[in-house]
Amino acid sequence: MSLINQNGIWHAELTIPKDVRQSLGKRKFRKSLQTRDKNEALRKEQFLVARWKEHIAVARGKGGDVKFYREMYENTSEEGKEVLEEMYAELVVDAYGKAHTSQLTSNQLENSQEAFRLMTGKETRTDIYIDEWVSHWDVKPQTRNQGKRYVQEMAARFPLLSMFSRKALKEWYQELQSEKKISVKTFNGRLSPCKRYWAYLQDKGVVSEAINPFDKLGLRASTRGNSRQPFTLLEIQKLHEHLKARSNQDPQLFQLFKMAIYTGARIEELCNIKLEDVGEGYLEISNSKTAAGVRQVPIHPEISAMVEANKLNSKDGYLLSGLDGSSNQYKKRSAAIGKRFGRIKAELGFGSEKVFHSIRKTVATQLEGAGIPENITADILGHEKQTITYGIYSGGTSLQQKTEAILQLSYS
């Protein structure tokens, strides 16, 4: 980069690297600094060159970020802010190859004004700290990636932080409810990482701690929703007969199904039971999505022989042997077999409201119908207990109590 004096007026010039000349359509940047004072020219040059370097970064698939300009603005004096505002006003117009705002179209003018507000901190882009937040979020990779995707979706819907309000979030939910039939529970699940991101912005001082648009949304569940429903006993029998008939082709799926209907465990929990997790009359669930999910589930007589046979025949140390999770992103052993169940239940005419997880609802329904106390059912299924007495002070129900409850499960 260099300063060039032409007829008493200083100009800035920067040679463009060879790898991006074609995409930018020129060999170098050059622009008049509109001053005869060299010191003023030097001050203006650094900002103009920074802008050109951003153009180069964008051409290489990077950059395109106003964070640099905002931080420079925030960290300078009041006198410096005046100089930067003048410079930024020129930069946002120059981005369209124009010399003055009067030459811009209405859309260009609106976009350039928004860019100016972002560069001076009068507006803040919602996505500006997402990568920084994610790098500090100490959760499992799957949770991190999924949470980041939800926050990015929110940022796409609300590009500027000034656009957030309870009313706006409610309207967003109503749109998703109407277009995608999304439930309140699902929407709240998507909002969970968004709330964490907002708290991070509060900690950084980017948004006020006194304002939280996520509080007290008061969303109503849709009566037209398509939430998961339990399988009826007749439907379980239908699935059992079909899976048993094809168990020579897919023995693992039939075994998984039987373990599910007699334990109520989640699919990934069942697929991750190792041989050392098989105790005397119980299965130890140690790989669970929640702390309450770590538990002992009694082995129902209907699956005891199958459990013993699988222990003897296992070739990889798992009770359900031969499941391979290496081909999916999060190494889930349940991924492929879960899809096979999904295809079969669809072939049998079950809709999206009936999924593998519906089996847990069926087990819960059976136990409730048999008069089993809710705290015992919670300990079998690995649910958090809602009351203070059972949830905080109780050490949990005994294996004998859970065994007596499990024996109430019958599908004949």
mmCIF file with all atom_site columns, N, CA and C in Angstrom, residues 280-303:
data_model
loop_
_atom_site.group_PDB
_atom_site.id
_atom_site.type_symbol
_atom_site.label_atom_id
_atom_site.label_alt_id
_atom_site.label_comp_id
_atom_site.label_asym_id
_atom_site.label_entity_id
_atom_site.label_seq_id
_atom_site.pdbx_PDB_ins_code
_atom_site.Cartn_x
_atom_site.Cartn_y
_atom_site.Cartn_z
_atom_site.occupancy
_atom_site.B_iso_or_equiv
_atom_site.pdbx_formal_charge
_atom_site.auth_seq_id
_atom_site.auth_comp_id
_atom_site.auth_asym_id
_atom_site.auth_atom_id
_atom_site.pdbx_PDB_model_num
ATOM 1  N N  . GLU A 1 280 ? -27.590 -58.849 37.768 1.00 0.00 ? 280 GLU A N  1
ATOM 2  C CA . GLU A 1 280 ? -28.417 -59.985 38.195 1.00 0.00 ? 280 GLU A CA 1
ATOM 3  C C  . GLU A 1 280 ? -29.868 -59.537 38.256 1.00 0.00 ? 280 GLU A C  1
ATOM 4  N N  . GLY A 1 281 ? -30.555 -59.714 37.130 1.00 0.00 ? 281 GLY A N  1
ATOM 5  C CA . GLY A 1 281 ? -31.970 -59.353 37.080 1.00 0.00 ? 281 GLY A CA 1
ATOM 6  C C  . GLY A 1 281 ? -32.240 -57.917 36.674 1.00 0.00 ? 281 GLY A C  1
ATOM 7  N N  . TYR A 1 282 ? -31.227 -57.212 36.226 1.00 0.00 ? 282 TYR A N  1
ATOM 8  C CA . TYR A 1 282 ? -31.463 -55.818 35.825 1.00 0.00 ? 282 TYR A CA 1
ATOM 9  C C  . TYR A 1 282 ? -30.471 -55.388 34.742 1.00 0.00 ? 282 TYR A C  1
ATOM 10 N N  . LEU A 1 283 ? -30.831 -54.309 34.042 1.00 0.00 ? 283 LEU A N  1
ATOM 11 C CA . LEU A 1 283 ? -29.960 -53.666 33.070 1.00 0.00 ? 283 LEU A CA 1
ATOM 12 C C  . LEU A 1 283 ? -29.539 -52.309 33.635 1.00 0.00 ? 283 LEU A C  1
ATOM 13 N N  . GLU A 1 284 ? -28.253 -52.036 33.584 1.00 0.00 ? 284 GLU A N  1
ATOM 14 C CA . GLU A 1 284 ? -27.736 -50.748 34.057 1.00 0.00 ? 284 GLU A CA 1
ATOM 15 C C  . GLU A 1 284 ? -27.722 -49.773 32.876 1.00 0.00 ? 284 GLU A C  1
ATOM 16 N N  . ILE A 1 285 ? -28.531 -48.724 32.970 1.00 0.00 ? 285 ILE A N  1
ATOM 17 C CA . ILE A 1 285 ? -28.540 -47.691 31.937 1.00 0.00 ? 285 ILE A CA 1
ATOM 18 C C  . ILE A 1 285 ? -27.565 -46.598 32.381 1.00 0.00 ? 285 ILE A C  1
ATOM 19 N N  . SER A 1 286 ? -26.415 -46.547 31.747 1.00 0.00 ? 286 SER A N  1
ATOM 20 C CA . SER A 1 286 ? -25.384 -45.580 32.150 1.00 0.00 ? 286 SER A CA 1
ATOM 21 C C  . SER A 1 286 ? -25.169 -44.496 31.100 1.00 0.00 ? 286 SER A C  1
ATOM 22 N N  . ASN A 1 287 ? -25.569 -44.773 29.853 1.00 0.00 ? 287 ASN A N  1
ATOM 23 C CA . ASN A 1 287 ? -25.412 -43.790 28.783 1.00 0.00 ? 287 ASN A CA 1
ATOM 24 C C  . ASN A 1 287 ? -26.767 -43.136 28.535 1.00 0.00 ? 287 ASN A C  1
ATOM 25 N N  . SER A 1 288 ? -27.030 -42.049 29.264 1.00 0.00 ? 288 SER A N  1
ATOM 26 C CA . SER A 1 288 ? -28.333 -41.390 29.166 1.00 0.00 ? 288 SER A CA 1
ATOM 27 C C  . SER A 1 288 ? -28.164 -39.902 28.955 1.00 0.00 ? 288 SER A C  1
ATOM 28 N N  . LYS A 1 289 ? -29.189 -39.263 28.389 1.00 0.00 ? 289 LYS A N  1
ATOM 29 C CA . LYS A 1 289 ? -29.150 -37.837 28.078 1.00 0.00 ? 289 LYS A CA 1
ATOM 30 C C  . LYS A 1 289 ? -29.341 -36.972 29.317 1.00 0.00 ? 289 LYS A C  1
ATOM 31 N N  . THR A 1 290 ? -29.791 -37.559 30.448 1.00 0.00 ? 290 THR A N  1
ATOM 32 C CA . THR A 1 290 ? -30.001 -36.786 31.668 1.00 0.00 ? 290 THR A CA 1
ATOM 33 C C  . THR A 1 290 ? -29.432 -37.535 32.861 1.00 0.00 ? 290 THR A C  1
ATOM 34 N N  . ALA A 1 291 ? -29.224 -36.814 33.970 1.00 0.00 ? 291 ALA A N  1
ATOM 35 C CA . ALA A 1 291 ? -28.730 -37.446 35.194 1.00 0.00 ? 291 ALA A CA 1
ATOM 36 C C  . ALA A 1 291 ? -29.759 -38.442 35.733 1.00 0.00 ? 291 ALA A C  1
ATOM 37 N N  . ALA A 1 292 ? -31.045 -38.088 35.615 1.00 0.00 ? 292 ALA A N  1
ATOM 38 C CA . ALA A 1 292 ? -32.098 -38.988 36.091 1.00 0.00 ? 292 ALA A CA 1
ATOM 39 C C  . ALA A 1 292 ? -32.160 -40.268 35.265 1.00 0.00 ? 292 ALA A C  1
ATOM 40 N N  . GLY A 1 293 ? -31.618 -40.202 34.037 1.00 0.00 ? 293 GLY A N  1
ATOM 41 C CA . GLY A 1 293 ? -31.658 -41.350 33.145 1.00 0.00 ? 293 GLY A CA 1
ATOM 42 C C  . GLY A 1 293 ? -30.696 -42.467 33.527 1.00 0.00 ? 293 GLY A C  1
ATOM 43 N N  . VAL A 1 294 ? -29.718 -42.167 34.374 1.00 0.00 ? 294 VAL A N  1
ATOM 44 C CA . VAL A 1 294 ? -28.788 -43.210 34.834 1.00 0.00 ? 294 VAL A CA 1
ATOM 45 C C  . VAL A 1 294 ? -29.505 -44.016 35.910 1.00 0.00 ? 294 VAL A C  1
ATOM 46 N N  . ARG A 1 295 ? -29.758 -45.302 35.611 1.00 0.00 ? 295 ARG A N  1
ATOM 47 C CA . ARG A 1 295 ? -30.642 -46.077 36.479 1.00 0.00 ? 295 ARG A CA 1
ATOM 48 C C  . ARG A 1 295 ? -30.497 -47.576 36.227 1.00 0.00 ? 295 ARG A C  1
ATOM 49 N N  . GLN A 1 296 ? -31.161 -48.355 37.075 1.00 0.00 ? 296 GLN A N  1
ATOM 50 C CA . GLN A 1 296 ? -31.260 -49.804 36.889 1.00 0.00 ? 296 GLN A CA 1
ATOM 51 C C  . GLN A 1 296 ? -32.701 -50.143 36.512 1.00 0.00 ? 296 GLN A C  1
ATOM 52 N N  . VAL A 1 297 ? -32.844 -50.877 35.414 1.00 0.00 ? 297 VAL A N  1
ATOM 53 C CA . VAL A 1 297 ? -34.184 -51.282 34.957 1.00 0.00 ? 297 VAL A CA 1
ATOM 54 C C  . VAL A 1 297 ? -34.281 -52.808 35.053 1.00 0.00 ? 297 VAL A C  1
ATOM 55 N N  . PRO A 1 298 ? -35.275 -53.333 35.766 1.00 0.00 ? 298 PRO A N  1
ATOM 56 C CA . PRO A 1 298 ? -35.417 -54.793 35.905 1.00 0.00 ? 298 PRO A CA 1
ATOM 57 C C  . PRO A 1 298 ? -35.596 -55.473 34.550 1.00 0.00 ? 298 PRO A C  1
ATOM 58 N N  . ILE A 1 299 ? -35.098 -56.700 34.449 1.00 0.00 ? 299 ILE A N  1
ATOM 59 C CA . ILE A 1 299 ? -35.260 -57.488 33.226 1.00 0.00 ? 299 ILE A CA 1
ATOM 60 C C  . ILE A 1 299 ? -36.570 -58.257 33.314 1.00 0.00 ? 299 ILE A C  1
ATOM 61 N N  . HIS A 1 300 ? -37.500 -57.938 32.437 1.00 0.00 ? 300 HIS A N  1
ATOM 62 C CA . HIS A 1 300 ? -38.799 -58.608 32.401 1.00 0.00 ? 300 HIS A CA 1
ATOM 63 C C  . HIS A 1 300 ? -38.607 -60.067 31.957 1.00 0.00 ? 300 HIS A C  1
ATOM 64 N N  . PRO A 1 301 ? -39.374 -61.011 32.505 1.00 0.00 ? 301 PRO A N  1
ATOM 65 C CA . PRO A 1 301 ? -39.251 -62.426 32.106 1.00 0.00 ? 301 PRO A CA 1
ATOM 66 C C  . PRO A 1 301 ? -39.375 -62.643 30.597 1.00 0.00 ? 301 PRO A C  1
ATOM 67 N N  . GLU A 1 302 ? -40.114 -61.766 29.899 1.00 0.00 ? 302 GLU A N  1
ATOM 68 C CA . GLU A 1 302 ? -40.302 -61.930 28.459 1.00 0.00 ? 302 GLU A CA 1
ATOM 69 C C  . GLU A 1 302 ? -39.030 -61.683 27.651 1.00 0.00 ? 302 GLU A C  1
ATOM 70 N N  . ILE A 1 303 ? -38.057 -61.017 28.257 1.00 0.00 ? 303 ILE A N  1
ATOM 71 C CA . ILE A 1 303 ? -36.814 -60.759 27.513 1.00 0.00 ? 303 ILE A CA 1
ATOM 72 C C  . ILE A 1 303 ? -35.589 -61.370 28.191 1.00 0.00 ? 303 ILE A C  1
#
